[in-house]
mmCIF file of C-alpha atoms in Angstrom:
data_model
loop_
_atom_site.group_PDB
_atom_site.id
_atom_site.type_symbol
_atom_site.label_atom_id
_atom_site.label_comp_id
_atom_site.label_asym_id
_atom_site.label_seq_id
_atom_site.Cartn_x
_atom_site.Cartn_y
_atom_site.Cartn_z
ATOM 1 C CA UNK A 5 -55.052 -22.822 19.965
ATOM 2 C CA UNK A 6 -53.423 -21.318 23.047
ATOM 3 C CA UNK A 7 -53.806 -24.989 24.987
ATOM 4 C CA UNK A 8 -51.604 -26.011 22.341
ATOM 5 C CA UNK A 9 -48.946 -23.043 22.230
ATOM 6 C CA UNK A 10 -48.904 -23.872 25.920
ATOM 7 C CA UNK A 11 -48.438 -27.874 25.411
ATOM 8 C CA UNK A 12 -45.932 -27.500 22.526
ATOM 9 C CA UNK A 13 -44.005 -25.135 24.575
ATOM 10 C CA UNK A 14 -44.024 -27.410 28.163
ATOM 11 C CA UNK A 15 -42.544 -30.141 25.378
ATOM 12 C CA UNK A 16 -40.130 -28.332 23.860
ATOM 13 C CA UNK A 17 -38.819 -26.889 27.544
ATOM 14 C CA UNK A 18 -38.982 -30.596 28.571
ATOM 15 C CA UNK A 19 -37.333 -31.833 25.699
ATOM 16 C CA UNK A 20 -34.139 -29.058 25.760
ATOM 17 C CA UNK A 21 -33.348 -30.379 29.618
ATOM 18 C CA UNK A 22 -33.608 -34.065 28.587
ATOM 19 C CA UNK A 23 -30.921 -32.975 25.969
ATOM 20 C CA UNK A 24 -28.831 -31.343 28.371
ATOM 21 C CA UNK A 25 -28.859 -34.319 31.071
ATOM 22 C CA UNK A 26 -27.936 -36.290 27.771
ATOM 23 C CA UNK A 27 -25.375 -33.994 26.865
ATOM 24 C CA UNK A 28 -23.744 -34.024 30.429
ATOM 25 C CA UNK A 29 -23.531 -37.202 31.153
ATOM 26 C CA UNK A 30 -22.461 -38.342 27.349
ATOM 27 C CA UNK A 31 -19.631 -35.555 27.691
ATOM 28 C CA UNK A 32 -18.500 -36.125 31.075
ATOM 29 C CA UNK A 33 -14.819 -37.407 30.104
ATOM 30 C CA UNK A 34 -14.203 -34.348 28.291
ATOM 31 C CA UNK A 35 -15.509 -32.019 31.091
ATOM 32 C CA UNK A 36 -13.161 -34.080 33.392
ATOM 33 C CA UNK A 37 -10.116 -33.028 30.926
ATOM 34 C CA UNK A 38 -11.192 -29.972 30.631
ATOM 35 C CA UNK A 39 -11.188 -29.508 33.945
ATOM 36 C CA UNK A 40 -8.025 -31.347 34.942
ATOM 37 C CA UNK A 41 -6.523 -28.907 32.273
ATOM 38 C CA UNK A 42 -7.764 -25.987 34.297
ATOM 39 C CA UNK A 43 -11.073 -24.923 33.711
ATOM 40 C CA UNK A 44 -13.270 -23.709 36.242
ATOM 41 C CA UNK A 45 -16.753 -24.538 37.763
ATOM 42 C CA UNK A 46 -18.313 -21.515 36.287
ATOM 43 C CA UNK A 47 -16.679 -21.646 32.774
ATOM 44 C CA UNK A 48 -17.763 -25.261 32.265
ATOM 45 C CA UNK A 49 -21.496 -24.352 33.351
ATOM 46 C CA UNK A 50 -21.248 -21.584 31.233
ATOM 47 C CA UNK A 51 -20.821 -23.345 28.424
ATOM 48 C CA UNK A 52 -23.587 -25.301 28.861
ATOM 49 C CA UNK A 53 -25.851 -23.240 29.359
ATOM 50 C CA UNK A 54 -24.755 -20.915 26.575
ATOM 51 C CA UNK A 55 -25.411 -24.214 24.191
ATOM 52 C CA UNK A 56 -28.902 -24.642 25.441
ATOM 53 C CA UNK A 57 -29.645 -20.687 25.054
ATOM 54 C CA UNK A 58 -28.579 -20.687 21.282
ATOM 55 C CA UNK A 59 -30.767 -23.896 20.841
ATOM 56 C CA UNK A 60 -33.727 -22.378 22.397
ATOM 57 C CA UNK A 61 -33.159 -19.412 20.634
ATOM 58 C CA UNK A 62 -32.754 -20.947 16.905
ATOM 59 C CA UNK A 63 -35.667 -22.991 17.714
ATOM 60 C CA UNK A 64 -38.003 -20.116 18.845
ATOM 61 C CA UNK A 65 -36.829 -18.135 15.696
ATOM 62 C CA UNK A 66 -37.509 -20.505 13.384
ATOM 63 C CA UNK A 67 -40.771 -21.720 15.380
ATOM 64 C CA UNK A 68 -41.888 -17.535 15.210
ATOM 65 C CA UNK A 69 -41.056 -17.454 11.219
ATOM 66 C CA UNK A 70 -42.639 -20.722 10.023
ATOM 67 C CA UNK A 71 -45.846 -19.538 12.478
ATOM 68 C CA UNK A 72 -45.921 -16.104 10.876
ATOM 69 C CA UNK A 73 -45.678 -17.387 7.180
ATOM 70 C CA UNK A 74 -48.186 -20.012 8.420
ATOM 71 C CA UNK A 75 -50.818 -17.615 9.865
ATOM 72 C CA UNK A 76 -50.586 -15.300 7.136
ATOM 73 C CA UNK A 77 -51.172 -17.724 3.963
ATOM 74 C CA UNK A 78 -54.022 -19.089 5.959
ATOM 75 C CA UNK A 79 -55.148 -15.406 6.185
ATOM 76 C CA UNK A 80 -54.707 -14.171 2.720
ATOM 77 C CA UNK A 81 -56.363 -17.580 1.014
ATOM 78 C CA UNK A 82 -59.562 -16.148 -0.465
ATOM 79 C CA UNK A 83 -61.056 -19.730 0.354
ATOM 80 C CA UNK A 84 -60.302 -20.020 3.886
ATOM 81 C CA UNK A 85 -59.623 -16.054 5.734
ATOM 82 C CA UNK A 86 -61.679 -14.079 3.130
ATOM 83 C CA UNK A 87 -62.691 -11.245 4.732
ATOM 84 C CA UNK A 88 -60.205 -11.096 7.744
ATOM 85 C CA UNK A 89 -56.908 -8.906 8.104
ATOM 86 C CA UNK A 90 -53.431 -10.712 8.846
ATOM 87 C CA UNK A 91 -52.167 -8.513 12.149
ATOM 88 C CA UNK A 92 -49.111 -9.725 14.062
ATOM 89 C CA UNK A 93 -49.748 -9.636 17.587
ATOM 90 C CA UNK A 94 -45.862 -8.524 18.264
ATOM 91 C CA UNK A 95 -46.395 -7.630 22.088
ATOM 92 C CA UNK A 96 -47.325 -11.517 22.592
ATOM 93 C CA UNK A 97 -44.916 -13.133 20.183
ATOM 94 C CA UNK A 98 -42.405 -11.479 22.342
ATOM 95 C CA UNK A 99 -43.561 -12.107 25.653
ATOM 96 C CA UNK A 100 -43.685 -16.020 24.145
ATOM 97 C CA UNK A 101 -40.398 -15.728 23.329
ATOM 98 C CA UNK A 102 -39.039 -14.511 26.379
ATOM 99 C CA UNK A 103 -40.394 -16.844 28.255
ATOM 100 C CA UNK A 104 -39.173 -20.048 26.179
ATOM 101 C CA UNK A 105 -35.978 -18.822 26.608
ATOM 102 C CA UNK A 106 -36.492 -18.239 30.558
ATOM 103 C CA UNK A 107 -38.010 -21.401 30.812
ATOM 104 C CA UNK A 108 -35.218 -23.366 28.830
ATOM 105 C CA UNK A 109 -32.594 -21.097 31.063
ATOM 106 C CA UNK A 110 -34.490 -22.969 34.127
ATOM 107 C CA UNK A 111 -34.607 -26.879 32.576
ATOM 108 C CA UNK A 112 -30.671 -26.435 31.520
ATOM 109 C CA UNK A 113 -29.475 -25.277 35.268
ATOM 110 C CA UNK A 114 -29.523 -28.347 37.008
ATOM 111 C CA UNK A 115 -27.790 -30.114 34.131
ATOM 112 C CA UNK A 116 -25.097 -27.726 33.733
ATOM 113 C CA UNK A 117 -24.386 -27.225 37.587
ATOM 114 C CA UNK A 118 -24.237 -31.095 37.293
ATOM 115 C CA UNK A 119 -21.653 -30.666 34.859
ATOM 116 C CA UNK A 120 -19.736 -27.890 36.967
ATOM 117 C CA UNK A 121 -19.038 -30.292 39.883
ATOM 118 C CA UNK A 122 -17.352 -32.697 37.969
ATOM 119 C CA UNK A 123 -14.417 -34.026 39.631
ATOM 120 C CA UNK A 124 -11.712 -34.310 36.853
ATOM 121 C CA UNK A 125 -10.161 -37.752 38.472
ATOM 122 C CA UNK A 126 -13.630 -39.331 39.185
ATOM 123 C CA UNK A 127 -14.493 -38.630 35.352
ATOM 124 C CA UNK A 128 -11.206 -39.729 33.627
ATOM 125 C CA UNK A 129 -11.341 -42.518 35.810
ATOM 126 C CA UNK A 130 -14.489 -44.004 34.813
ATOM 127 C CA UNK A 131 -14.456 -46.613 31.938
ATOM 128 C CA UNK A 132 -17.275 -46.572 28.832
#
């Protein structure tokens, strides 16, 4: 079960920078306004990587909750975990958690310092 965590979580990681490349080169006009209109480098990467956190983080919440309700109606079935006691492990749910987050941080920096060096006239001058 732990090969899988550890699968499911190298996919999701994978899957939040391959949104963020997306997301950088889809937006790249409006970073170029944006910063024509003044923005700096680190506001703009900032951004970007403040988008990735909250996805990482709504994902690992909801990925935690649906786990927990998961684990414990297996548990409590009197068919299938009779006999066993539902504990939360909460020291390694945490640690999990932590570290999706760190690892997302890591796949979203190259994408956002992409975005950061942005030259406003080379992206307002490129046609769709």
């Amino acid at each position: 079960m732990r090969g899988y965590l550890a699968l499911g979580l190298i996919i999701g990681v994978a899957g939040i920078g391959v949104i963020m490349v997306r997301a950088v080169r889809e937006r790249r006009r409006q970073v170029g306004v944006l910063r024509a209109l003044g923005f700096e480098a680190p506001a703009v990467r900032s951004t970007f990587v403040v988008e990735s956190t909250f996805v990482a983080v709504e994902g690992v919440l909801i990925g935690v909750v649906l786990a927990c309700v998961t684990a414990a109606s297996i548990t409590l079935t009197d068919e299938f975990g009779e006999g066993m006691k539902f504990v939360l492990p909460i020291l390694s749910i945490v640690v999990l958690m932590a570290a999706t987050v760190a690892f997302t941080l890591l796949a979203t920096f190259a994408p956002a310092r992409a975005a950061a060096k942005i030259k406003p006239a080379v992206a307002l001058r490129i046609a769709d």
